[in-house]
CSV table of C-alpha atoms in Angstrom, one decimal:
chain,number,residue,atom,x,y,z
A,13,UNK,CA,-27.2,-107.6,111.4
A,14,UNK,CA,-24.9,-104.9,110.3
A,15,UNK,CA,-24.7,-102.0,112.4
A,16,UNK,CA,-22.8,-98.8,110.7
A,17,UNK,CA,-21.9,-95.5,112.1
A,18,UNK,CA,-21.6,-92.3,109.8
A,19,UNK,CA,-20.0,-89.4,109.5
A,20,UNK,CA,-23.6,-87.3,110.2
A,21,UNK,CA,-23.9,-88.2,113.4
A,22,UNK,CA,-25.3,-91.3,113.5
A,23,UNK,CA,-25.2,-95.2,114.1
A,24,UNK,CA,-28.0,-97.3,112.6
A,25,UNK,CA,-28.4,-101.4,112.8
A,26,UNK,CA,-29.4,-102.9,109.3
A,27,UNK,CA,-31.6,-106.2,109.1
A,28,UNK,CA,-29.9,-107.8,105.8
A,29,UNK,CA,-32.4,-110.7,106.1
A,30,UNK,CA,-36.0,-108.8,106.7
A,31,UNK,CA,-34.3,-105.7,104.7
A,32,UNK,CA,-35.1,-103.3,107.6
A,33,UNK,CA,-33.1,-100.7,109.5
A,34,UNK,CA,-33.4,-99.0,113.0
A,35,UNK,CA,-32.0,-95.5,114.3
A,36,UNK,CA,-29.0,-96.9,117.3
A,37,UNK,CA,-28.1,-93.2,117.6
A,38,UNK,CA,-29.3,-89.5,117.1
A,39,UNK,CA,-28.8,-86.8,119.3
A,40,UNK,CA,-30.8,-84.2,117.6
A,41,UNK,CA,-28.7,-80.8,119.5
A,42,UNK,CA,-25.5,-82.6,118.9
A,43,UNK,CA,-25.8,-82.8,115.3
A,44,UNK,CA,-27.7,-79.3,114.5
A,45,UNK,CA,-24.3,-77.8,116.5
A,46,UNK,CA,-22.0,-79.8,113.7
A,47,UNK,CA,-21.8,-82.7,115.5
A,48,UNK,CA,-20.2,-85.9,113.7
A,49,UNK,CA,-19.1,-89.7,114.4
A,50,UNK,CA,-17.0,-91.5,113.0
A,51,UNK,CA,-17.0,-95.4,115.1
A,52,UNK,CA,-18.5,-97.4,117.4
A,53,UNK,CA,-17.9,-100.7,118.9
A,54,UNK,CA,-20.6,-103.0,121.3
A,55,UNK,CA,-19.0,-104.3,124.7
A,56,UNK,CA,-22.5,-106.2,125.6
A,57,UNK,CA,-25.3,-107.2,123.7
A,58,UNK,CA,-27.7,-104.1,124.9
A,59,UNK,CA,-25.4,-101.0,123.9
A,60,UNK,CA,-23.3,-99.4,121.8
A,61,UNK,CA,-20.5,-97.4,122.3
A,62,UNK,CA,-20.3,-94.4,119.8
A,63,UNK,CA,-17.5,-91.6,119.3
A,64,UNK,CA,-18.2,-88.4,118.6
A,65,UNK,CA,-16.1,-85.8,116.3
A,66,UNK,CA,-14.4,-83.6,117.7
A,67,UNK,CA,-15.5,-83.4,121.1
A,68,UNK,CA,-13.1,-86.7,121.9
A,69,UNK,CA,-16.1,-87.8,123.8
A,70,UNK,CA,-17.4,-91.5,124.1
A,71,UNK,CA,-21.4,-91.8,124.6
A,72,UNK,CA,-23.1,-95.1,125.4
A,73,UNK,CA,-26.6,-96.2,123.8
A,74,UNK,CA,-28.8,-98.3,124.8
A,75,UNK,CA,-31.3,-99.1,121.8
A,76,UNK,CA,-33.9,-100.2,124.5
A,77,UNK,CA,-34.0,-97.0,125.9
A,78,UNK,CA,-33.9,-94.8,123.0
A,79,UNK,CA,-31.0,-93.5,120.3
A,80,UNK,CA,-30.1,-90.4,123.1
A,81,UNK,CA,-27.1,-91.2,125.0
A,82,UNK,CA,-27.5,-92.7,128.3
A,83,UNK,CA,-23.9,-92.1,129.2
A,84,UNK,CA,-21.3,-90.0,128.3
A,85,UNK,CA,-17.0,-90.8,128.5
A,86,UNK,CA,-15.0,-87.4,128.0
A,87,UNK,CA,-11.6,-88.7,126.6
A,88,UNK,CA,-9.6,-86.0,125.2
A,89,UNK,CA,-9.6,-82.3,125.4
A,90,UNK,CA,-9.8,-80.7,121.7
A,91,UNK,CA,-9.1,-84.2,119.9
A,92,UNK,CA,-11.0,-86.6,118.3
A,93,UNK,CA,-11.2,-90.4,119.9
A,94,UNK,CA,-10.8,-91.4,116.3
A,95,UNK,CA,-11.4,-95.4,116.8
A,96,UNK,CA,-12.8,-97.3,119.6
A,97,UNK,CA,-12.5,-100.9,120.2
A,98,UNK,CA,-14.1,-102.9,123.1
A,99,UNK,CA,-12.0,-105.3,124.9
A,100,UNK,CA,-13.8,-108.8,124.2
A,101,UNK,CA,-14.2,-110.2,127.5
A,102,UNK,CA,-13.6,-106.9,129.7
A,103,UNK,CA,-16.6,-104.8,128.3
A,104,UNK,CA,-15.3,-101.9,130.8
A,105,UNK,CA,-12.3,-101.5,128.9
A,106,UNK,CA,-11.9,-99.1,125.9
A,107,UNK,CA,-9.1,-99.0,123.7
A,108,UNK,CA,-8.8,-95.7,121.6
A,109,UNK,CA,-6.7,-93.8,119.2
A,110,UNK,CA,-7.0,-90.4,119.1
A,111,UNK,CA,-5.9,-88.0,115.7
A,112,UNK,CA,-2.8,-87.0,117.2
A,113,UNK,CA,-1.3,-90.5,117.3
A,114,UNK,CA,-1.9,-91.1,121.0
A,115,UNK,CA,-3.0,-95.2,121.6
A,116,UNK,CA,-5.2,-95.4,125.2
A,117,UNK,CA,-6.9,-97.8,127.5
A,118,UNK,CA,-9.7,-96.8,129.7
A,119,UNK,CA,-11.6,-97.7,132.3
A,120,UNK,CA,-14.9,-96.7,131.8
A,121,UNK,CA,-15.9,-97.5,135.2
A,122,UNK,CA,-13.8,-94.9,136.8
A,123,UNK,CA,-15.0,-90.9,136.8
A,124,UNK,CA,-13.9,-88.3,135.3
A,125,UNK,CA,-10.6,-86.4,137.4
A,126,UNK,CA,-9.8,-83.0,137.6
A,127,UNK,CA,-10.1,-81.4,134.2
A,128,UNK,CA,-13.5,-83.0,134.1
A,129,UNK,CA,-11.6,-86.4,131.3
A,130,UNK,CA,-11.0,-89.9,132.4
A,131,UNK,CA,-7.9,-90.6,133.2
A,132,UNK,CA,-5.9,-93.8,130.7
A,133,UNK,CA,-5.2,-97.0,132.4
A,134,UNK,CA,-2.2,-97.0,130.0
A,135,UNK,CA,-0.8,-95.3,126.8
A,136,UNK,CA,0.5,-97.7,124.0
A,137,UNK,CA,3.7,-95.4,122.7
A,138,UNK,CA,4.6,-95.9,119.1
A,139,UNK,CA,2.4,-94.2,116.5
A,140,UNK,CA,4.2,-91.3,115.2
A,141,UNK,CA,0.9,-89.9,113.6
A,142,UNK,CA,-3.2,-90.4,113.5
A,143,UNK,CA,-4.5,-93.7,114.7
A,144,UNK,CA,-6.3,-95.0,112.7
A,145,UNK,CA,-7.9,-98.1,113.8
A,146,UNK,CA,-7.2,-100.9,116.3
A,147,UNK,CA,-8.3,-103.8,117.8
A,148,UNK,CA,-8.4,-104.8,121.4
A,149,UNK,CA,-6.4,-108.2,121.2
A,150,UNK,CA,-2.8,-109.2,121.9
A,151,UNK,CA,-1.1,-106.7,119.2
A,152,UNK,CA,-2.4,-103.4,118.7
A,153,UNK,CA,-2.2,-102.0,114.8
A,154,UNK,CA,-2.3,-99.1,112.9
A,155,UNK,CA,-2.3,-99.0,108.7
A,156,UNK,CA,0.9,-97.2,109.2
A,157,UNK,CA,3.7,-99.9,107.9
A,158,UNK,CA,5.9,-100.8,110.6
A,159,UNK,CA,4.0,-98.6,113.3
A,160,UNK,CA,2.8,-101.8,115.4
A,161,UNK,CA,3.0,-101.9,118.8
A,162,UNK,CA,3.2,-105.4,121.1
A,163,UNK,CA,1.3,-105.6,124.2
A,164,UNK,CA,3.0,-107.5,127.1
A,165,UNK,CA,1.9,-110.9,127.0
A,166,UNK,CA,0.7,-112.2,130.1
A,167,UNK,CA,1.8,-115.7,131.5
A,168,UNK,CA,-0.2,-118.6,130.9
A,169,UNK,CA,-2.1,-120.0,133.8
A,170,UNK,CA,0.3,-123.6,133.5
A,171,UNK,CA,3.1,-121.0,133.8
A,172,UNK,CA,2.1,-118.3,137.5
């Protein structure tokens, strides 16, 4: 299955072997208002997590219920949450760059504080300009030569 997410608005899952496709995401009044996405990643096997434009919002789909959001992650105030990667065994985590260069780590479990965004777990410093993809894993990259950025290891069980 190859699921793809476009720049008008929506995501869509492709059936290479039956040669069939489904509708992951649509949100009808966000895209008549100019709405765009441009990523999504899948923390567990019943949703999706989809950005959108330049809202630097983060909605979650569940194809079982639909291709409307049934949640909604306000990241950034007047940027885009350019990429999004799901952390591979924490599905509550979200790592995201945003078109200003900024590298975050969210909880998505937590609410939004005052200003009405979630609040980062931590900021990865280090791009100088967009980001514009990474991966949740033990270095985080951007196609910006030499604008890589280490995360902190952690000790190995044998070593605590």
């Amino acid at each position: 299955r190859l699921v793809s997410t476009s720049y008008d608005g929506t995501t869509r899952s492709l059936d290479v072997g039956q040669g069939s496709s489904s509708l992951l995401h649509c949100d009808p009044a966000f895209l008549e208002a100019g709405g765009w996405a441009s990523y999504h990643c899948q923390p567990e096997a019943s949703s999706f997590l989809v950005s959108l434009g330049n809202q630097g919002t983060v909605v979650r789909v569940d194809p079982r219920q639909g291709a409307l959001p049934v949640a909604s992650y306000p990241l950034f105030h007047r940027m885009h949450a350019k990429t999004i990667s799901c952390h591979p065994l924490q599905s509550h985590l979200l790592l995201t760059g945003h078109n200003k260069g900024g590298v975050f780590i969210f909880d998505l479990r937590g609410g939004p504080a005052k200003g009405g965004l979630l609040q980062p777990v931590t900021e990865l410093l280090g791009a100088a300009r967009s980001a514009s993809w990474q991966l949740a894993g033990p270095t985080v990259t951007s196609p910006d030569p030499g604008r890589s950025v280490r995360a902190p290891s952690r000790p190995s069980p044998e070593a605590r």
